[in-house]
Short mmCIF file of C-alpha atoms in Angstrom, two decimals:
data_model
loop_
_atom_site.label_atom_id
_atom_site.label_comp_id
_atom_site.label_asym_id
_atom_site.label_seq_id
_atom_site.Cartn_x
_atom_site.Cartn_y
_atom_site.Cartn_z
CA MET A 390 -4.68 18.29 -22.11
CA SER A 391 -2.59 15.37 -23.36
CA ALA A 392 -4.46 12.95 -25.60
CA GLN A 393 -2.34 10.20 -24.03
CA TYR A 394 -3.69 11.05 -20.57
CA GLU A 395 -7.21 11.04 -21.98
CA ALA A 396 -6.60 7.53 -23.29
CA LEU A 397 -5.14 6.51 -19.92
CA ALA A 398 -8.20 7.84 -18.07
CA ALA A 399 -10.59 6.09 -20.46
CA LYS A 400 -8.76 2.77 -19.98
CA ALA A 401 -8.60 3.12 -16.18
CA ARG A 402 -12.30 3.99 -15.91
CA ALA A 403 -13.26 1.08 -18.14
CA MET A 404 -11.19 -1.30 -16.00
CA TYR A 405 -12.69 0.15 -12.82
CA GLY A 406 -16.15 -0.43 -14.24
CA ARG A 407 -15.55 -4.18 -13.77
CA ARG A 408 -14.99 -3.77 -10.01
CA LEU A 409 -16.81 -5.69 -7.29
CA ARG A 410 -19.75 -3.84 -5.72
CA LYS A 411 -20.86 -3.74 -2.07
CA GLY A 412 -23.83 -6.05 -2.63
CA GLU A 413 -21.65 -8.63 -4.36
CA LEU A 414 -19.13 -8.60 -1.51
CA VAL A 415 -21.88 -9.09 1.07
CA ARG A 416 -23.30 -12.00 -0.93
CA ILE A 417 -19.84 -13.59 -1.23
CA SER A 418 -19.24 -13.22 2.51
CA ARG A 419 -22.39 -15.28 3.20
CA MET A 420 -21.37 -18.30 1.12
CA ASP A 421 -20.79 -21.70 2.70
CA SER A 422 -17.25 -22.47 1.58
CA VAL A 423 -14.11 -20.95 0.12
CA GLN A 424 -14.56 -23.06 -3.01
CA GLN A 425 -17.98 -21.47 -3.55
CA VAL A 426 -16.36 -18.07 -3.20
CA LEU A 427 -13.68 -18.92 -5.76
CA ALA A 428 -16.31 -20.25 -8.17
CA GLU A 429 -18.21 -16.96 -7.83
CA LEU A 430 -15.12 -14.79 -8.17
CA SER A 431 -14.10 -16.72 -11.29
CA GLN A 432 -17.32 -15.42 -12.90
CA GLN A 433 -16.64 -11.83 -11.83
CA PRO A 434 -14.55 -9.83 -14.33
CA ALA A 435 -12.88 -7.99 -11.45
CA TRP A 436 -11.06 -11.05 -10.05
CA ALA A 437 -11.67 -13.96 -12.45
CA GLU A 438 -8.02 -14.35 -13.43
CA ALA A 439 -6.81 -14.70 -9.84
CA ALA A 440 -9.74 -16.87 -8.69
CA ARG A 441 -9.24 -19.43 -11.46
CA ALA A 442 -5.55 -19.75 -10.62
CA LEU A 443 -6.40 -20.29 -6.94
CA ALA A 444 -9.09 -22.86 -7.66
CA ALA A 445 -6.59 -24.96 -9.61
CA GLY A 446 -4.00 -24.98 -6.81
CA PRO A 447 -3.61 -26.38 -3.29
CA LEU A 448 -5.33 -25.20 -0.10
CA VAL A 449 -6.27 -21.52 -0.19
CA THR A 450 -4.38 -19.81 2.61
CA ARG A 451 -4.55 -16.09 3.31
CA ALA A 452 -1.03 -15.71 1.90
CA ARG A 453 -1.91 -17.51 -1.36
CA LEU A 454 -5.11 -15.49 -1.68
CA GLU A 455 -3.37 -12.14 -1.22
CA ASP A 456 -0.55 -13.17 -3.54
CA ALA A 457 -2.94 -14.16 -6.34
CA LEU A 458 -5.10 -11.07 -6.05
CA ARG A 459 -2.11 -8.74 -5.81
CA GLY A 460 -0.58 -10.45 -8.82
CA GLN A 461 -3.67 -9.57 -10.83
CA VAL A 462 -3.51 -5.93 -9.69
CA ARG A 463 0.14 -5.79 -10.69
CA ARG A 464 -0.64 -7.04 -14.17
CA GLU A 465 -3.39 -4.44 -14.49
CA GLY A 466 -0.88 -1.76 -13.52
CA LEU A 467 1.39 -2.92 -16.34
CA ARG A 468 -1.49 -2.59 -18.80
CA LEU A 469 -2.04 1.00 -17.70
CA ALA A 470 1.69 1.73 -17.94
CA SER A 471 1.49 1.30 -21.71
CA PHE A 472 -0.73 4.43 -21.83
CA ILE A 473 1.63 6.79 -19.97
CA ARG A 474 4.32 9.09 -21.29
CA GLN A 475 7.97 8.09 -21.06
CA GLU A 476 8.66 10.86 -18.54
CA ASP A 477 6.08 9.26 -16.21
CA TRP A 478 7.71 5.86 -16.13
CA ALA A 479 9.90 6.63 -13.09
CA LEU A 480 6.85 7.54 -10.99
CA MET A 481 4.84 4.59 -12.27
CA ASP A 482 7.56 2.29 -10.98
CA PHE A 483 6.06 2.79 -7.50
CA PRO A 484 4.44 -0.71 -7.53
CA VAL A 485 7.85 -2.20 -8.39
CA LEU A 486 9.46 -0.29 -5.51
CA ARG A 487 6.74 -1.51 -3.14
CA ALA A 488 7.27 -5.08 -4.33
CA GLU A 489 11.01 -4.69 -3.65
CA LEU A 490 10.27 -3.29 -0.18
CA GLU A 491 7.89 -6.16 0.62
CA ARG A 492 10.51 -8.71 -0.39
CA ILE A 493 13.22 -7.03 1.67
CA LEU A 494 10.95 -7.20 4.71
CA ALA A 495 10.01 -10.81 3.93
CA ALA A 496 13.71 -11.70 3.81
CA LEU A 497 14.32 -9.94 7.13
CA ARG A 498 11.39 -11.79 8.73
CA ARG A 499 12.85 -15.06 7.48
CA LEU A 500 16.25 -14.23 8.98
CA HIS A 501 14.67 -13.34 12.31
CA ALA A 502 12.62 -16.55 12.37
CA SER A 503 15.17 -18.77 10.59
CA LEU A 504 12.25 -19.94 8.49
CA TYR A 505 12.02 -19.91 4.71
CA LYS A 506 8.73 -18.86 3.13
CA GLU A 507 8.23 -18.73 -0.63
CA THR A 508 6.89 -15.46 -2.03
CA GLU A 509 4.66 -15.14 -5.05
CA GLU A 510 6.18 -14.84 -8.49
CA LEU A 511 6.36 -11.29 -9.78
CA PRO A 512 5.39 -10.38 -13.36
CA ARG A 513 8.37 -10.51 -15.71
CA ALA A 514 8.17 -6.76 -16.29
CA TYR A 515 8.54 -6.15 -12.55
CA VAL A 516 11.60 -8.39 -12.35
CA SER A 517 13.22 -6.67 -15.34
CA ARG A 518 12.69 -3.20 -13.78
CA ALA A 519 13.68 -4.13 -10.23
CA LYS A 520 16.98 -2.77 -8.95
CA VAL A 521 17.02 -5.21 -6.03
CA ASN A 522 18.51 -8.66 -6.66
CA LEU A 523 15.35 -10.64 -5.93
CA GLU A 524 17.06 -14.02 -6.10
CA GLY A 525 19.77 -12.73 -3.78
CA LEU A 526 17.10 -11.72 -1.27
CA ARG A 527 15.49 -15.13 -1.52
CA ARG A 528 18.75 -16.94 -0.79
CA CYS A 529 20.54 -14.58 1.63
CA ALA A 530 21.72 -16.28 4.84
CA ASP A 531 22.46 -13.18 6.93
CA PHE A 532 21.77 -9.45 7.06
CA SER A 533 24.97 -8.63 5.18
CA GLY A 534 23.76 -10.79 2.30
CA LEU A 535 20.39 -9.05 2.42
CA VAL A 536 22.04 -5.63 2.21
CA GLU A 537 24.23 -6.68 -0.72
CA ALA A 538 21.14 -7.92 -2.58
CA THR A 539 19.79 -4.34 -2.46
CA ARG A 540 22.93 -2.68 -3.83
CA GLY A 541 21.97 -0.30 -6.64
CA SER A 542 18.44 0.24 -5.30
CA ILE A 543 17.01 3.21 -3.42
CA PHE A 544 17.05 1.09 -0.25
CA PHE A 545 20.76 0.18 -0.13
CA ASP A 546 22.22 3.21 1.67
CA ALA A 547 19.63 3.09 4.46
CA LEU A 548 20.04 -0.65 5.00
CA ASN A 549 23.83 -0.42 4.81
CA ARG A 550 23.79 2.01 7.76
CA LEU A 551 22.07 -0.68 9.85
CA ARG A 552 24.88 -3.20 9.44
CA ALA A 553 26.45 -3.90 12.84
CA GLY A 554 28.41 -7.13 13.04
CA GLU A 555 26.30 -10.26 13.01
CA ALA A 556 23.26 -8.74 14.75
CA LEU A 557 19.98 -8.36 12.92
CA PRO A 558 18.42 -4.89 13.13
CA ASP A 559 15.07 -4.40 14.83
CA TYR A 560 12.30 -5.33 12.40
CA GLY A 561 10.00 -2.42 13.28
CA VAL A 562 12.74 0.18 12.95
CA THR A 563 13.86 -1.30 9.63
CA GLU A 564 10.31 -1.32 8.27
CA ALA A 565 9.77 2.34 9.20
CA LEU A 566 13.13 3.26 7.69
CA LEU A 567 12.36 1.55 4.37
CA TRP A 568 8.96 3.21 4.10
CA SER A 569 10.67 6.56 4.79
CA VAL A 570 13.07 5.90 1.91
CA TYR A 571 10.17 4.91 -0.34
CA TYR A 572 8.04 8.00 0.36
CA ARG A 573 11.02 10.36 0.20
CA HIS A 574 11.91 8.97 -3.23
CA ILE A 575 8.34 9.30 -4.54
CA LEU A 576 8.00 12.87 -3.25
CA ARG A 577 11.33 13.84 -4.78
CA LEU A 578 10.17 12.53 -8.15
CA ILE A 579 6.91 14.48 -7.89
CA ARG A 580 8.67 17.74 -7.07
CA ARG A 581 11.29 17.36 -9.80
CA ARG A 582 9.08 16.20 -12.66
CA TYR A 583 5.61 17.69 -12.20
CA GLU A 584 3.97 21.05 -11.83
CA GLY A 585 0.49 22.57 -11.77
CA ASP A 586 -2.55 20.35 -11.13
CA ALA A 587 -0.63 17.09 -11.58
CA ARG A 588 1.89 18.01 -8.89
CA ARG A 589 -0.81 19.31 -6.53
CA LEU A 590 -2.85 16.10 -6.82
CA LEU A 591 0.13 13.81 -6.45
CA GLU A 592 1.42 15.69 -3.41
CA GLN A 593 -2.07 15.67 -1.90
CA SER A 594 -2.33 11.91 -2.32
CA VAL A 595 1.13 11.02 -1.05
CA GLY A 596 1.27 13.81 1.55
CA SER A 597 -2.06 12.84 3.09
CA GLN A 598 -0.94 9.22 3.32
CA VAL A 599 2.26 10.21 5.14
CA ASP A 600 0.45 12.56 7.54
CA MET A 601 -2.09 9.91 8.45
CA LEU A 602 0.54 7.18 8.81
CA ASN A 603 2.51 9.36 11.23
CA ILE A 604 -0.60 10.01 13.33
CA MET A 605 -1.37 6.28 13.33
CA HIS A 606 2.19 5.42 14.38
CA ILE A 607 2.05 7.87 17.30
CA LEU A 608 -1.35 6.59 18.46
CA ARG A 609 -0.17 2.98 18.36
CA MET A 610 3.00 3.82 20.25
CA LYS A 611 0.98 5.61 22.94
CA GLN A 612 -1.39 2.65 23.17
CA TYR A 613 1.02 -0.27 23.13
CA PHE A 614 4.40 1.21 24.15
CA PRO A 615 3.53 4.03 26.58
CA GLN A 616 7.00 3.88 28.15
CA GLU A 617 8.71 4.66 24.80
CA ASP A 618 9.78 8.27 24.26
CA ASN A 619 11.81 8.00 21.03
CA TYR A 620 9.37 8.27 18.14
CA LEU A 621 11.82 9.18 15.38
CA PRO A 622 12.48 5.58 14.24
CA VAL A 623 8.80 5.02 13.38
CA LEU A 624 7.89 8.42 11.91
CA LEU A 625 8.19 9.31 8.24
CA PRO A 626 10.40 12.41 7.74
CA TYR A 627 7.85 14.48 5.82
CA HIS A 628 5.08 16.91 6.73
CA TYR A 629 2.21 17.86 4.44
CA LYS A 630 -0.65 19.43 6.39
CA VAL A 631 0.43 18.31 9.86
CA LYS A 632 3.26 20.64 10.88
CA PRO A 633 6.43 19.63 12.75
CA ASP A 634 5.36 21.40 15.96
CA GLN A 635 2.04 19.48 15.89
CA ILE A 636 3.90 16.18 15.48
CA ARG A 637 6.20 17.08 18.39
CA ALA A 638 3.18 17.93 20.55
CA MET A 639 1.57 14.57 19.71
CA CYS A 640 4.78 12.72 20.59
CA GLY A 641 4.86 14.53 23.92
CA ALA A 642 1.18 13.91 24.74
CA PRO A 643 0.68 11.68 27.80
CA THR A 644 -2.10 9.40 26.47
CA PRO A 645 -3.75 8.27 23.20
CA GLN A 646 -6.73 10.49 24.04
CA ALA A 647 -4.42 13.47 24.44
CA VAL A 648 -3.06 12.73 20.96
CA MET A 649 -6.62 12.57 19.61
CA ASP A 650 -7.34 15.97 21.16
CA LEU A 651 -4.39 17.41 19.23
CA VAL A 652 -5.53 15.69 16.00
CA GLU A 653 -8.70 17.80 16.27
CA ALA A 654 -6.62 20.82 15.22
CA THR A 655 -5.48 19.11 11.98
CA PRO A 656 -7.28 18.56 8.65
CA TYR A 657 -7.63 14.88 9.62
CA ALA A 658 -9.90 15.46 12.63
CA CYS A 659 -12.97 13.92 10.99
CA ALA A 660 -11.02 10.92 9.74
CA PHE A 661 -9.79 9.95 13.22
CA ARG A 662 -12.63 11.20 15.45
CA GLY A 663 -13.94 8.38 17.65
CA ALA A 664 -11.42 5.84 16.30
CA GLY A 665 -10.02 3.14 18.56
CA PRO A 666 -6.63 1.42 18.10
CA ASP A 667 -8.20 -1.28 15.91
CA ASP A 668 -9.99 1.24 13.68
CA LEU A 669 -6.97 3.23 12.49
CA GLN A 670 -6.18 1.22 9.35
CA THR A 671 -9.82 1.33 8.25
CA ARG A 672 -10.00 5.10 8.74
CA TYR A 673 -6.79 5.55 6.74
CA SER A 674 -8.11 3.34 3.95
CA ALA A 675 -11.41 5.26 3.81
CA VAL A 676 -9.60 8.58 3.24
CA LEU A 677 -7.40 7.06 0.52
CA TYR A 678 -10.51 5.55 -1.10
CA ARG A 679 -12.32 8.90 -1.25
CA LEU A 680 -9.31 10.75 -2.68
CA SER A 681 -8.64 8.11 -5.32
CA ARG A 682 -12.28 7.60 -6.31
CA ARG A 683 -12.82 11.35 -6.77
CA GLN A 684 -9.77 11.60 -9.03
CA LEU A 685 -10.63 8.56 -11.13
CA ARG A 686 -14.23 9.58 -11.68
CA MET A 687 -14.06 13.36 -12.00
CA GLY A 688 -10.44 14.49 -11.93
CA LYS A 689 -8.47 15.95 -14.80
CA PRO A 690 -6.66 13.07 -16.56
CA SER A 691 -3.00 12.83 -15.56
CA VAL A 692 -0.52 10.22 -14.37
CA TYR A 693 -2.35 10.39 -11.04
CA THR A 694 -5.31 8.71 -12.74
CA ALA A 695 -3.27 5.49 -12.92
CA VAL A 696 -2.09 5.91 -9.33
CA ALA A 697 -5.70 6.41 -8.17
CA TYR A 698 -6.85 3.28 -10.01
CA LEU A 699 -4.16 1.12 -8.42
CA ASN A 700 -4.98 2.56 -4.97
CA LEU A 701 -8.63 1.61 -5.43
CA ARG A 702 -7.82 -1.90 -6.59
CA GLU A 703 -5.49 -2.46 -3.65
CA LEU A 704 -8.27 -1.39 -1.27
CA GLU A 705 -10.76 -3.65 -3.04
CA LEU A 706 -8.26 -6.48 -2.71
CA ARG A 707 -8.26 -6.06 1.09
CA ALA A 708 -12.05 -6.18 1.17
CA VAL A 709 -12.13 -9.39 -0.89
CA VAL A 710 -9.52 -11.04 1.34
CA SER A 711 -11.61 -10.15 4.39
CA ALA A 712 -14.77 -11.58 2.78
CA VAL A 713 -13.01 -14.88 2.03
CA GLU A 714 -11.67 -15.02 5.59
CA THR A 715 -15.21 -14.38 6.81
CA VAL A 716 -16.41 -17.48 4.98
CA LYS A 717 -13.41 -19.59 5.95
CA TYR A 718 -13.70 -18.88 9.68
CA HIS A 719 -17.49 -18.37 9.86
CA GLN A 720 -17.21 -14.78 11.05
CA SER A 721 -19.23 -11.64 10.39
CA LEU A 722 -18.05 -9.27 7.68
CA ASP A 723 -16.63 -6.03 9.06
CA PRO A 724 -19.10 -3.33 7.87
CA ALA A 725 -16.26 -0.79 7.69
CA LEU A 726 -14.81 -2.69 4.73
CA LEU A 727 -17.91 -1.91 2.70
CA GLN A 728 -16.78 1.73 2.69
CA LEU A 729 -14.05 0.64 0.27
CA LEU A 730 -16.54 -0.42 -2.44
CA ASP A 731 -19.18 1.41 -4.48
CA ASP A 732 -22.84 0.48 -4.52
#
């Protein structure tokens, strides 16, 4: 076992020890104002850095909140990156790739709406490792400019195929296509660079995510676009434990319930059983939480330890955002979000 992976696991577990617990999230969700929440978070090691930055700025919108919290998670990922081997760096660039993807989609939304929206500043290390021209994305005036800003990145070829005169491509199709490129790239890295337990764990994590996302896409299409019969644009071109014939059967099912009946024959039956259209994201998050938590706490140290930590922090981020929104709009905290935090 690599001593470097042991050091990585020790660092990740120590950082995870500062996480927010269920009881703390419930208490935060019952506060009287967003400023009270920020004051409390600024005293919590898990989110103090982000909360203090927010408290010093203008009105706390959902976008500013997510940006600040995600910025903190990104910086934590960079700290963990210093503990990994050089041959793991390509895989550990996955947060940079996701940041590139998010900015491509933000630029496409702006072009569709003809409305400029500033995005949060990325850590300098992200900018230096990005293959996408981030400033070019920020300033592009048409889809051709957007595509050119991605030249040299893993996303360029796919986006270049969507160029058709002056027309903007469909946002949903483009989003599904970019996520397909992202997952295909990550899976190719795993298969080329890893073997044994590390490869098995990484494929389990990524493969399970893709399987569940495909099931979710089909269920949503059946619910909201029952007349649609072309599912290929929204499905990720990879199968882990859900086989191609099962996916085809789900696409051909007449109703969402018929899809759920077919899901019963997959390893994800328990995850989706009884779920409604609004529950799908929560069910997906709960599975990712369990996989990542098990690896971080008890798994053999490997590069997946860092991946698991970042998964858990991203899920915690969503729970914190929901708690702040609960206070801001005087709502009740969704109990399902508590599944994403430890006691």
